[in-house]
CSV table of C-alpha atoms in Angstrom, one decimal:
chain,number,residue,atom,x,y,z
C,109,GLN,CA,-10.3,23.3,-0.9
C,110,VAL,CA,-6.6,24.3,-1.0
C,111,GLN,CA,-4.8,27.6,-1.8
C,112,LEU,CA,-1.3,27.4,-3.4
C,113,VAL,CA,1.5,29.9,-3.2
C,114,GLU,CA,4.7,29.5,-5.1
C,115,SER,CA,8.1,31.0,-4.3
C,116,GLY,CA,11.7,30.6,-5.4
C,117,GLY,CA,11.7,31.8,-8.9
C,118,GLY,CA,14.3,34.1,-10.3
C,119,TRP,CA,17.1,34.5,-12.8
C,120,VAL,CA,20.0,32.1,-13.2
C,121,GLN,CA,22.6,31.4,-15.8
C,122,ALA,CA,22.5,28.3,-18.0
C,123,GLY,CA,23.8,25.3,-16.0
C,124,GLY,CA,22.7,26.7,-12.7
C,125,SER,CA,20.1,25.5,-10.3
C,126,LEU,CA,16.9,26.9,-8.7
C,127,ARG,CA,14.5,25.4,-6.2
C,128,LEU,CA,10.8,26.2,-6.4
C,129,SER,CA,8.5,25.8,-3.4
C,130,CYS,CA,4.8,25.7,-3.2
C,131,GLU,CA,3.0,26.1,0.2
C,132,ALA,CA,-0.5,24.9,0.5
C,133,SER,CA,-3.2,25.9,2.9
C,134,GLY,CA,-5.9,23.5,4.1
C,135,ARG,CA,-6.0,20.3,6.1
C,136,THR,CA,-6.3,17.9,3.2
C,137,PHE,CA,-3.0,18.6,1.4
C,138,SER,CA,-1.7,15.2,2.2
C,139,SER,CA,-4.5,13.6,0.1
C,140,TYR,CA,-3.8,15.8,-3.0
C,141,THR,CA,-2.0,14.9,-6.1
C,142,MET,CA,0.4,17.7,-6.8
C,143,ALA,CA,2.2,18.9,-9.9
C,144,TRP,CA,4.3,21.6,-11.5
C,145,PHE,CA,3.4,23.1,-14.8
C,146,ARG,CA,5.1,25.8,-16.9
C,147,GLN,CA,4.2,28.2,-19.6
C,148,ALA,CA,6.7,30.0,-21.8
C,149,PRO,CA,5.8,33.1,-23.9
C,150,GLY,CA,3.8,32.2,-26.9
C,151,LYS,CA,3.6,28.5,-25.9
C,152,GLU,CA,0.9,26.4,-24.3
C,153,ARG,CA,1.1,25.4,-20.7
C,154,GLU,CA,2.8,22.0,-20.2
C,155,ILE,CA,3.2,19.7,-17.3
C,156,VAL,CA,6.7,19.4,-15.9
C,157,ALA,CA,6.3,16.9,-13.0
C,158,ALA,CA,3.7,15.3,-10.8
C,159,ILE,CA,3.7,13.5,-7.5
C,160,THR,CA,1.1,11.3,-5.9
C,161,ALA,CA,-0.4,12.1,-2.5
C,162,SER,CA,1.9,9.8,-0.6
C,163,GLY,CA,4.9,10.8,-2.6
C,164,GLY,CA,5.4,7.3,-3.7
C,165,SER,CA,5.2,7.9,-7.4
C,166,THR,CA,6.5,10.7,-9.6
C,167,THR,CA,6.5,11.4,-13.3
C,168,TYR,CA,8.4,13.9,-15.4
C,169,ALA,CA,8.2,15.5,-18.8
C,170,ALA,CA,10.9,14.1,-21.1
C,171,SER,CA,12.5,17.5,-21.5
C,172,VAL,CA,13.3,17.7,-17.7
C,173,LYS,CA,13.8,14.1,-16.8
C,174,GLY,CA,17.2,13.6,-15.0
C,175,ARG,CA,17.5,17.4,-14.3
C,176,PHE,CA,14.4,18.2,-12.2
C,177,THR,CA,13.1,16.5,-9.1
C,178,ILE,CA,9.7,16.9,-7.5
C,179,SER,CA,9.2,16.2,-3.8
C,180,ARG,CA,6.7,16.9,-1.1
C,181,ASP,CA,6.6,17.2,2.7
C,182,ASN,CA,3.1,16.5,3.9
C,183,ALA,CA,3.9,17.5,7.4
C,184,LYS,CA,4.8,21.0,6.2
C,185,ASN,CA,2.1,21.2,3.4
C,186,THR,CA,4.8,21.9,0.8
C,187,VAL,CA,5.8,20.6,-2.6
C,188,ALA,CA,9.1,21.5,-4.2
C,189,LEU,CA,10.7,21.4,-7.6
C,190,GLN,CA,14.5,21.2,-7.6
C,191,MET,CA,15.8,22.3,-11.0
C,192,ASN,CA,19.4,21.5,-12.0
C,193,SER,CA,21.4,22.0,-15.2
C,194,LEU,CA,19.0,24.7,-16.3
C,195,LYS,CA,18.7,25.6,-19.9
C,196,PRO,CA,17.5,28.8,-21.6
C,197,GLU,CA,14.5,26.8,-22.9
C,198,ASP,CA,13.4,26.2,-19.3
C,199,THR,CA,12.5,29.9,-19.1
C,200,ALA,CA,8.8,30.2,-18.2
C,201,VAL,CA,6.3,31.0,-15.6
C,202,TYR,CA,6.1,27.9,-13.3
C,203,TYR,CA,2.8,27.0,-11.7
C,204,CYS,CA,2.0,24.7,-8.8
C,205,ALA,CA,-1.2,22.7,-9.1
C,206,GLY,CA,-3.1,20.4,-6.9
C,207,ASP,CA,-6.1,18.1,-7.2
C,208,PRO,CA,-7.9,15.9,-4.7
C,209,THR,CA,-8.1,12.9,-7.0
C,210,ARG,CA,-5.4,10.4,-8.0
C,211,TRP,CA,-6.8,10.6,-11.5
C,212,ALA,CA,-5.1,14.0,-11.9
C,213,TYR,CA,-1.7,12.2,-11.9
C,214,TYR,CA,-2.7,10.3,-15.1
C,215,SER,CA,-5.0,12.9,-16.8
C,216,GLY,CA,-2.9,16.0,-16.1
C,217,ARG,CA,-6.0,17.9,-15.2
C,218,TYR,CA,-5.8,19.8,-11.9
C,219,GLU,CA,-8.4,21.8,-10.0
C,220,TYR,CA,-6.3,24.2,-7.9
C,221,TRP,CA,-3.6,26.5,-9.1
C,222,GLY,CA,-1.1,28.9,-7.7
C,223,GLN,CA,-0.4,32.4,-9.2
C,224,GLY,CA,2.9,31.3,-10.8
C,225,THR,CA,6.6,32.3,-10.4
C,226,GLN,CA,8.9,33.4,-13.1
C,227,VAL,CA,12.0,31.5,-13.9
C,228,THR,CA,14.5,33.0,-16.4
C,229,VAL,CA,17.6,31.2,-17.6
C,230,SER,CA,20.1,33.2,-19.5
C,231,PRO,CA,22.5,31.6,-22.0
């Protein structure tokens, strides 16, 4: 089992950058598929990016490709989301998610979730 805690959210003007971080507890983090999701008011939660346990493969939603980068440091039990060229439509609560199976990378279904961190992008 793993517990996830996000940090790094906040307010930024359009065109700016933010870096989200997710710290995981537990000794098995390095075997977990990890991802970032977001949910905007009135909208369904959507996956933003995912990364395999080794960090060797990543995938992104079309809306963020080329602007966001997911990375992980298995020695520090952290996964990060670097967000550049932010747009007002990126405003949402961002969630870190983890799953012990590689299947999560393809299915988008994750077992463990953080509490979320708010990102607000003003025009």
